[in-house]
mmCIF file of C-alpha atoms in Angstrom:
data_model
loop_
_atom_site.group_PDB
_atom_site.id
_atom_site.type_symbol
_atom_site.label_atom_id
_atom_site.label_comp_id
_atom_site.label_asym_id
_atom_site.label_seq_id
_atom_site.Cartn_x
_atom_site.Cartn_y
_atom_site.Cartn_z
ATOM 1 C CA MET V 1 0.010 -0.014 0.000
ATOM 2 C CA SER V 2 1.384 3.411 -0.983
ATOM 3 C CA ILE V 3 1.598 5.943 1.864
ATOM 4 C CA LYS V 4 0.883 9.545 0.869
ATOM 5 C CA PRO V 5 3.054 12.368 2.287
ATOM 6 C CA GLU V 6 -0.056 14.010 3.796
ATOM 7 C CA GLN V 7 -0.812 10.807 5.673
ATOM 8 C CA ILE V 8 2.751 10.654 7.021
ATOM 9 C CA VAL V 9 2.585 14.359 8.116
ATOM 10 C CA SER V 10 -0.861 13.873 9.687
ATOM 11 C CA PHE V 11 0.392 10.885 11.697
ATOM 12 C CA TYR V 12 3.581 12.708 12.665
ATOM 13 C CA SER V 13 1.671 15.802 13.845
ATOM 14 C CA TYR V 14 -0.653 13.678 15.968
ATOM 15 C CA ILE V 15 2.090 11.695 17.811
ATOM 16 C CA LYS V 16 4.240 14.828 18.276
ATOM 17 C CA THR V 17 1.321 16.613 19.907
ATOM 18 C CA GLU V 18 0.601 13.551 22.059
ATOM 19 C CA ALA V 19 4.242 13.309 23.225
ATOM 20 C CA GLU V 20 4.786 17.048 23.911
ATOM 21 C CA PRO V 21 3.043 17.550 27.290
ATOM 22 C CA THR V 22 4.765 14.719 29.141
ATOM 23 C CA TYR V 23 8.166 15.698 27.689
ATOM 24 C CA THR V 24 7.652 19.337 28.538
ATOM 25 C CA ARG V 25 6.736 18.590 32.124
ATOM 26 C CA GLU V 26 9.686 16.299 32.709
ATOM 27 C CA SER V 27 12.279 18.435 30.935
ATOM 28 C CA GLN V 28 11.500 21.449 33.078
ATOM 29 C CA GLU V 29 13.016 19.425 35.949
ATOM 30 C CA TRP V 30 15.986 18.542 33.858
ATOM 31 C CA LYS V 31 16.670 22.140 33.025
ATOM 32 C CA GLU V 32 16.878 23.019 36.737
ATOM 33 C CA ASN V 33 19.404 20.163 37.226
ATOM 34 C CA MET V 34 21.482 21.406 34.284
ATOM 35 C CA ARG V 35 21.657 24.913 35.834
ATOM 36 C CA PHE V 36 23.179 23.420 38.971
ATOM 37 C CA TYR V 37 25.599 21.341 36.884
ATOM 38 C CA LYS V 38 26.735 24.320 34.859
ATOM 39 C CA ASP V 39 27.000 26.454 38.105
ATOM 40 C CA GLU V 40 24.440 28.887 36.694
ATOM 41 C CA TYR V 41 22.134 28.803 39.698
ATOM 42 C CA ASN V 42 22.786 32.347 41.123
ATOM 43 C CA PHE V 43 19.574 32.958 43.032
ATOM 44 C CA ASP V 44 18.906 36.363 41.449
ATOM 45 C CA ASN V 45 15.772 36.864 43.529
ATOM 46 C CA LYS V 46 17.704 37.071 46.801
ATOM 47 C CA LEU V 47 18.215 40.291 48.807
ATOM 48 C CA THR V 48 21.521 42.005 49.026
ATOM 49 C CA TRP V 49 22.511 40.527 52.312
ATOM 50 C CA GLN V 50 21.306 36.994 51.454
ATOM 51 C CA THR V 51 23.696 34.329 50.232
ATOM 52 C CA LYS V 52 23.922 33.374 46.557
ATOM 53 C CA ILE V 53 26.036 30.347 47.217
ATOM 54 C CA LYS V 54 27.399 28.416 44.252
ATOM 55 C CA ASP V 55 28.521 24.910 45.038
ATOM 56 C CA PRO V 56 30.419 22.677 42.527
ATOM 57 C CA VAL V 57 29.229 19.519 44.267
ATOM 58 C CA VAL V 58 26.931 18.519 41.336
ATOM 59 C CA ASP V 59 29.671 18.885 38.792
ATOM 60 C CA ASN V 60 32.138 16.992 40.937
ATOM 61 C CA LEU V 61 29.709 14.239 41.674
ATOM 62 C CA ILE V 62 28.721 13.697 38.047
ATOM 63 C CA VAL V 63 32.347 13.670 36.831
ATOM 64 C CA ARG V 64 33.477 11.295 39.569
ATOM 65 C CA MET V 65 30.633 8.853 39.030
ATOM 66 C CA THR V 66 31.032 8.866 35.256
ATOM 67 C CA ASN V 67 34.730 8.408 35.431
ATOM 68 C CA PHE V 68 34.392 5.525 37.814
ATOM 69 C CA PHE V 69 32.285 3.551 35.452
ATOM 70 C CA VAL V 70 34.282 4.581 32.366
ATOM 71 C CA ARG V 71 37.468 3.228 34.010
ATOM 72 C CA ILE V 72 35.726 -0.085 34.622
ATOM 73 C CA LEU V 73 34.815 -0.381 30.979
ATOM 74 C CA MET V 74 38.338 0.556 29.816
ATOM 75 C CA SER V 75 39.813 -2.202 31.951
ATOM 76 C CA THR V 76 37.910 -4.847 30.035
ATOM 77 C CA ASP V 77 40.186 -4.693 26.979
ATOM 78 C CA ASN V 78 37.245 -3.777 24.572
ATOM 79 C CA LYS V 79 35.327 -6.926 25.578
ATOM 80 C CA TYR V 80 32.261 -5.199 26.967
ATOM 81 C CA PHE V 81 29.679 -7.685 25.596
ATOM 82 C CA THR V 82 29.691 -11.237 24.271
ATOM 83 C CA VAL V 83 27.632 -12.963 21.550
ATOM 84 C CA GLU V 84 26.359 -16.485 21.926
ATOM 85 C CA HIS V 85 25.618 -18.800 19.025
ATOM 86 C CA PRO V 86 25.303 -22.594 18.659
ATOM 87 C CA ASN V 87 28.105 -22.569 16.022
ATOM 88 C CA PRO V 88 31.424 -21.695 17.722
ATOM 89 C CA ASN V 89 32.915 -20.316 14.485
ATOM 90 C CA ILE V 90 30.058 -17.910 14.077
ATOM 91 C CA THR V 91 30.317 -16.899 17.731
ATOM 92 C CA ALA V 92 34.032 -16.099 17.321
ATOM 93 C CA GLY V 93 33.392 -14.078 14.188
ATOM 94 C CA LEU V 94 30.500 -12.053 15.661
ATOM 95 C CA ASN V 95 32.346 -11.379 18.873
ATOM 96 C CA LYS V 96 35.298 -10.118 16.880
ATOM 97 C CA LEU V 97 33.080 -7.911 14.746
ATOM 98 C CA LEU V 98 31.290 -6.562 17.825
ATOM 99 C CA GLU V 99 34.668 -5.844 19.499
ATOM 100 C CA THR V 100 35.882 -4.002 16.426
ATOM 101 C CA VAL V 101 32.769 -1.798 16.157
ATOM 102 C CA LEU V 102 32.883 -0.890 19.891
ATOM 103 C CA LYS V 103 36.560 -0.120 19.731
ATOM 104 C CA HIS V 104 36.110 2.067 16.605
ATOM 105 C CA ASN V 105 33.444 4.044 18.320
ATOM 106 C CA LYS V 106 35.417 4.458 21.520
ATOM 107 C CA PHE V 107 32.491 2.971 23.439
ATOM 108 C CA PRO V 108 33.620 3.848 26.989
ATOM 109 C CA LEU V 109 33.512 7.544 26.108
ATOM 110 C CA VAL V 110 30.136 7.245 24.429
ATOM 111 C CA PHE V 111 28.842 5.454 27.501
ATOM 112 C CA GLY V 112 30.320 8.168 29.708
ATOM 113 C CA ASP V 113 28.584 10.978 27.836
ATOM 114 C CA ALA V 114 25.255 9.147 27.919
ATOM 115 C CA LEU V 115 25.622 8.429 31.627
ATOM 116 C CA LYS V 116 26.319 12.093 32.417
ATOM 117 C CA PHE V 117 23.133 13.028 30.591
ATOM 118 C CA SER V 118 21.093 10.357 32.349
ATOM 119 C CA LEU V 119 22.295 11.327 35.842
ATOM 120 C CA LEU V 120 21.366 14.995 35.214
ATOM 121 C CA THR V 121 18.070 14.283 33.469
ATOM 122 C CA ALA V 122 16.729 10.770 33.798
ATOM 123 C CA PRO V 123 16.890 8.642 30.587
ATOM 124 C CA TYR V 124 20.021 7.020 29.211
ATOM 125 C CA TYR V 125 20.089 7.112 25.369
ATOM 126 C CA THR V 126 22.546 5.741 22.889
ATOM 127 C CA LYS V 127 21.887 5.331 19.194
ATOM 128 C CA ILE V 128 23.293 2.595 16.963
ATOM 129 C CA LYS V 129 22.996 3.080 13.227
ATOM 130 C CA PHE V 130 24.653 2.248 9.885
ATOM 131 C CA ALA V 131 25.476 5.715 8.472
ATOM 132 C CA TYR V 132 26.721 7.012 5.186
ATOM 133 C CA ASP V 133 29.043 9.973 4.898
ATOM 134 C CA GLU V 134 31.273 11.812 2.526
ATOM 135 C CA GLN V 135 35.090 11.771 2.844
ATOM 136 C CA THR V 136 37.043 14.414 1.072
ATOM 137 C CA TYR V 137 40.777 14.346 0.523
ATOM 138 C CA PRO V 138 43.287 16.006 -1.843
ATOM 139 C CA PHE V 139 44.957 14.241 -4.787
ATOM 140 C CA TYR V 140 47.349 15.373 -7.567
ATOM 141 C CA ASN V 141 45.718 15.698 -10.976
ATOM 142 C CA GLU V 142 48.319 14.714 -13.489
ATOM 143 C CA LYS V 143 46.259 16.300 -16.406
ATOM 144 C CA THR V 144 46.185 19.782 -14.954
ATOM 145 C CA GLY V 145 49.355 19.544 -12.833
ATOM 146 C CA LYS V 146 47.403 20.906 -9.799
ATOM 147 C CA MET V 147 46.043 19.553 -6.510
ATOM 148 C CA ASP V 148 42.406 18.688 -6.728
ATOM 149 C CA GLU V 149 39.836 17.420 -4.236
ATOM 150 C CA GLN V 150 38.178 13.987 -4.456
ATOM 151 C CA THR V 151 35.067 12.922 -2.540
ATOM 152 C CA ASP V 152 34.178 9.298 -1.753
ATOM 153 C CA LEU V 153 31.167 7.851 -0.111
ATOM 154 C CA ILE V 154 31.976 5.924 3.058
ATOM 155 C CA SER V 155 29.881 3.988 5.557
ATOM 156 C CA ASN V 156 30.270 2.926 9.197
ATOM 157 C CA THR V 157 28.337 1.501 12.113
ATOM 158 C CA ASN V 158 28.146 4.402 14.582
ATOM 159 C CA ILE V 159 27.261 4.429 18.293
ATOM 160 C CA THR V 160 26.460 7.876 19.665
ATOM 161 C CA ALA V 161 25.177 9.330 22.880
ATOM 162 C CA VAL V 162 21.873 11.194 22.444
ATOM 163 C CA ASN V 163 20.936 14.245 24.461
ATOM 164 C CA PRO V 164 17.665 13.454 26.304
ATOM 165 C CA PHE V 165 16.398 16.919 25.541
ATOM 166 C CA ASN V 166 16.294 15.744 21.836
ATOM 167 C CA ILE V 167 14.126 12.685 22.401
ATOM 168 C CA LYS V 168 10.390 12.410 22.873
ATOM 169 C CA LEU V 169 8.872 9.041 23.927
ATOM 170 C CA ASP V 170 5.475 7.630 23.477
ATOM 171 C CA PRO V 171 3.889 8.635 26.800
ATOM 172 C CA THR V 172 1.606 5.595 27.004
ATOM 173 C CA GLY V 173 3.751 2.793 25.682
ATOM 174 C CA GLU V 174 6.555 2.028 23.197
ATOM 175 C CA GLN V 175 4.876 2.567 19.913
ATOM 176 C CA TYR V 176 7.108 5.398 18.675
ATOM 177 C CA MET V 177 10.193 7.553 19.325
ATOM 178 C CA ILE V 178 11.009 11.023 17.982
ATOM 179 C CA GLU V 179 14.560 12.359 17.822
ATOM 180 C CA SER V 180 14.976 15.992 16.915
ATOM 181 C CA LYS V 181 18.137 17.757 15.815
ATOM 182 C CA GLU V 182 19.266 20.875 14.041
ATOM 183 C CA VAL V 183 21.860 20.777 11.266
ATOM 184 C CA SER V 184 23.368 23.409 9.114
ATOM 185 C CA LEU V 185 21.924 23.827 5.609
ATOM 186 C CA ALA V 186 25.191 22.553 4.201
ATOM 187 C CA ASP V 187 25.081 19.419 6.353
ATOM 188 C CA PHE V 188 21.452 18.860 5.403
ATOM 189 C CA GLN V 189 22.401 18.875 1.729
ATOM 190 C CA LYS V 190 25.246 16.403 2.394
ATOM 191 C CA LEU V 191 22.916 14.113 4.309
ATOM 192 C CA ALA V 192 20.427 14.292 1.535
ATOM 193 C CA ARG V 193 23.105 13.395 -1.090
ATOM 194 C CA VAL V 194 24.482 10.363 0.748
ATOM 195 C CA ASN V 195 21.116 8.991 1.827
ATOM 196 C CA ASN V 196 19.143 9.778 -1.367
ATOM 197 C CA TRP V 197 16.501 11.892 0.394
ATOM 198 C CA THR V 198 13.672 13.458 -1.519
ATOM 199 C CA ASN V 199 12.033 16.888 -1.516
ATOM 200 C CA VAL V 200 15.439 18.563 -0.912
ATOM 201 C CA ASN V 201 14.649 21.437 -3.318
ATOM 202 C CA LYS V 202 11.370 22.072 -1.501
ATOM 203 C CA VAL V 203 13.215 22.368 1.797
ATOM 204 C CA LEU V 204 15.729 24.707 0.231
ATOM 205 C CA ARG V 205 12.973 26.934 -1.240
ATOM 206 C CA GLU V 206 11.320 27.175 2.160
ATOM 207 C CA MET V 207 14.618 28.112 3.784
ATOM 208 C CA TYR V 208 15.384 30.758 1.169
ATOM 209 C CA LYS V 209 11.891 32.155 1.335
ATOM 210 C CA TYR V 210 11.951 32.684 5.058
ATOM 211 C CA GLY V 211 15.515 33.955 5.096
ATOM 212 C CA GLU V 212 15.255 36.674 2.409
ATOM 213 C CA GLU V 213 14.944 39.545 4.891
ATOM 214 C CA ASP V 214 17.651 38.448 7.391
ATOM 215 C CA GLN V 215 21.321 37.606 7.078
ATOM 216 C CA ASN V 216 21.849 34.057 8.125
ATOM 217 C CA HIS V 217 25.053 32.586 6.784
ATOM 218 C CA ILE V 218 24.730 29.459 9.037
ATOM 219 C CA ALA V 219 21.141 28.618 8.280
ATOM 220 C CA LYS V 220 19.708 25.677 10.283
ATOM 221 C CA VAL V 221 17.347 22.896 9.293
ATOM 222 C CA ARG V 222 15.332 21.056 11.952
ATOM 223 C CA LEU V 223 15.037 17.304 11.387
ATOM 224 C CA ASP V 224 12.762 14.947 13.158
ATOM 225 C CA TYR V 225 13.744 11.234 12.925
ATOM 226 C CA VAL V 226 10.655 9.171 13.684
ATOM 227 C CA TYR V 227 10.543 5.358 14.357
ATOM 228 C CA ALA V 228 7.168 3.802 14.855
ATOM 229 C CA LYS V 229 5.774 0.347 15.228
ATOM 230 C CA TYR V 230 3.049 1.322 12.760
ATOM 231 C CA ILE V 231 1.525 4.292 10.898
ATOM 232 C CA SER V 232 -2.167 4.821 10.792
ATOM 233 C CA ASP V 233 -4.761 7.193 9.216
ATOM 234 C CA LYS V 234 -7.105 9.571 11.004
ATOM 235 C CA GLN V 235 -9.555 6.706 11.673
ATOM 236 C CA GLY V 236 -6.857 4.579 13.285
ATOM 237 C CA ARG V 237 -6.582 2.136 10.386
ATOM 238 C CA VAL V 238 -3.057 0.728 10.139
ATOM 239 C CA LEU V 239 -1.383 1.748 6.884
ATOM 240 C CA ASP V 240 2.071 0.236 7.445
ATOM 241 C CA THR V 241 4.111 -1.428 10.196
ATOM 242 C CA ASN V 242 7.712 -0.930 11.415
ATOM 243 C CA VAL V 243 8.352 2.329 9.773
ATOM 244 C CA HIS V 244 11.006 5.054 9.851
ATOM 245 C CA PHE V 245 10.602 8.504 8.332
ATOM 246 C CA ILE V 246 12.265 11.869 8.546
ATOM 247 C CA ILE V 247 10.572 15.309 8.585
ATOM 248 C CA ALA V 248 12.525 18.399 7.657
ATOM 249 C CA GLY V 249 11.179 21.697 8.905
ATOM 250 C CA PRO V 250 7.595 21.743 10.058
ATOM 251 C CA ASP V 251 6.103 19.283 7.585
ATOM 252 C CA ILE V 252 8.271 18.144 4.619
ATOM 253 C CA VAL V 253 8.827 14.404 4.323
ATOM 254 C CA VAL V 254 12.391 13.841 3.063
ATOM 255 C CA TYR V 255 12.531 10.095 3.765
ATOM 256 C CA TYR V 256 10.089 7.226 4.365
ATOM 257 C CA GLY V 257 10.981 3.533 4.581
ATOM 258 C CA LYS V 258 10.823 0.345 6.580
ATOM 259 C CA ASN V 259 12.654 -0.170 9.883
ATOM 260 C CA HIS V 260 14.275 -3.517 9.117
ATOM 261 C CA LEU V 261 15.583 -4.264 12.662
ATOM 262 C CA PRO V 262 14.133 -7.431 14.229
ATOM 263 C CA ASN V 263 10.562 -6.971 15.308
ATOM 264 C CA GLY V 264 10.768 -3.291 14.400
ATOM 265 C CA GLN V 265 13.114 -2.591 17.291
ATOM 266 C CA PHE V 266 14.161 1.000 17.445
ATOM 267 C CA PRO V 267 17.900 1.741 17.010
ATOM 268 C CA TYR V 268 18.220 3.168 20.458
ATOM 269 C CA ILE V 269 19.362 1.803 23.816
ATOM 270 C CA VAL V 270 16.994 3.295 26.361
ATOM 271 C CA GLY V 271 17.644 2.949 30.100
ATOM 272 C CA PHE V 272 16.847 4.662 33.356
ATOM 273 C CA PRO V 273 19.427 4.582 36.138
ATOM 274 C CA MET V 274 16.739 5.422 38.697
ATOM 275 C CA LYS V 275 13.491 3.449 38.167
ATOM 276 C CA VAL V 276 10.147 4.757 39.324
ATOM 277 C CA LEU V 277 6.797 3.006 39.615
ATOM 278 C CA GLU V 278 5.069 5.589 37.483
ATOM 279 C CA GLY V 279 6.205 8.032 34.873
ATOM 280 C CA ARG V 280 7.535 7.630 31.315
ATOM 281 C CA TYR V 281 10.941 9.278 31.784
ATOM 282 C CA GLY V 282 12.109 7.950 35.144
ATOM 283 C CA ARG V 283 13.559 10.172 37.880
ATOM 284 C CA GLY V 284 16.699 12.236 37.796
ATOM 285 C CA TYR V 285 19.515 11.206 40.140
ATOM 286 C CA ILE V 286 20.489 14.841 40.798
ATOM 287 C CA THR V 287 17.006 16.060 41.518
ATOM 288 C CA LYS V 288 17.140 15.140 45.259
ATOM 289 C CA LEU V 289 20.623 16.573 45.548
ATOM 290 C CA ARG V 290 19.395 19.822 43.990
ATOM 291 C CA SER V 291 16.566 19.971 46.479
ATOM 292 C CA LEU V 292 18.996 19.442 49.354
ATOM 293 C CA LEU V 293 21.257 22.261 48.088
ATOM 294 C CA SER V 294 18.234 24.575 47.700
ATOM 295 C CA SER V 295 17.120 23.735 51.272
ATOM 296 C CA TYR V 296 20.681 24.484 52.512
ATOM 297 C CA VAL V 297 20.751 27.883 50.828
ATOM 298 C CA GLU V 298 17.272 28.743 52.220
ATOM 299 C CA SER V 299 18.288 27.701 55.722
ATOM 300 C CA MET V 300 21.383 29.928 55.475
ATOM 301 C CA ASN V 301 19.231 32.792 54.358
ATOM 302 C CA LEU V 302 16.840 32.327 57.316
ATOM 303 C CA LEU V 303 19.826 32.695 59.597
ATOM 304 C CA LEU V 304 21.019 35.826 57.739
ATOM 305 C CA ASP V 305 17.510 37.284 57.865
ATOM 306 C CA ALA V 306 17.354 36.709 61.666
ATOM 307 C CA PHE V 307 20.874 38.242 62.091
ATOM 308 C CA ARG V 308 19.886 41.303 59.980
ATOM 309 C CA ILE V 309 16.660 41.859 61.949
ATOM 310 C CA SER V 310 18.430 41.553 65.304
ATOM 311 C CA THR V 311 21.182 43.967 64.132
ATOM 312 C CA LEU V 312 18.604 46.589 63.029
ATOM 313 C CA GLY V 313 17.183 46.268 66.564
#
């Protein structure tokens, strides 16, 4: 069955609207944690005599915990996981392939970045994908006697940490995931070339139309990568199963295809260091510490208030 672009956009708009409230509510808490981590919590609403204490304890704790686990991984000699198979020859080959991919991606560092994000927010995300890219290098052109540039298409299995602020989960189950990112217009064109995306000129026209009045040499394109167990019409009829599509800007479909992973599994590792009985995004490890630090600052200010009042007589 052929899926029309307007059906894809309609489904995308519906699930994005469904996922937004839960994500927005949870991410507000994450933003407060990030302010503590970045040492940006300056308590601007305090009076002149009240304390505006900055404490690097959050930064120190996150770094120490992450480094502890990264060191454990690095001590395993790139054997982080094992593959089991009835045929020992296949087992040896798959284990060697897995070891090579993890080593190429510097997996302990990827794990460390994802762990930092998860301690500050709540979810742990890494993405595993087979990606195409362009590699450019110089070569000597014997015909012209000059140095020229040559571009080749390359491919790799990549493992990357994903910022939880860029992921929206299905709030009621595990039917879809939406990853959002912004790329430069130049990077968008390169991604479109190597992945054979469609409607590229339409995206460029929209960008040029909205950018005519402003100077914007580093124009950005918003991309939403959607993975879903199925896509349905407005009446709920299933049109296709195990799908992956990409939306550029607000509503332009640049890619639509099947997600060929087993059982439509999404190409993400999703975990929650702190489990909760309810809630889609878990609970942030730093949230309680942030509350403790806030209580400490408020307690100090009560003492300063009392001292100020007693001094004024």
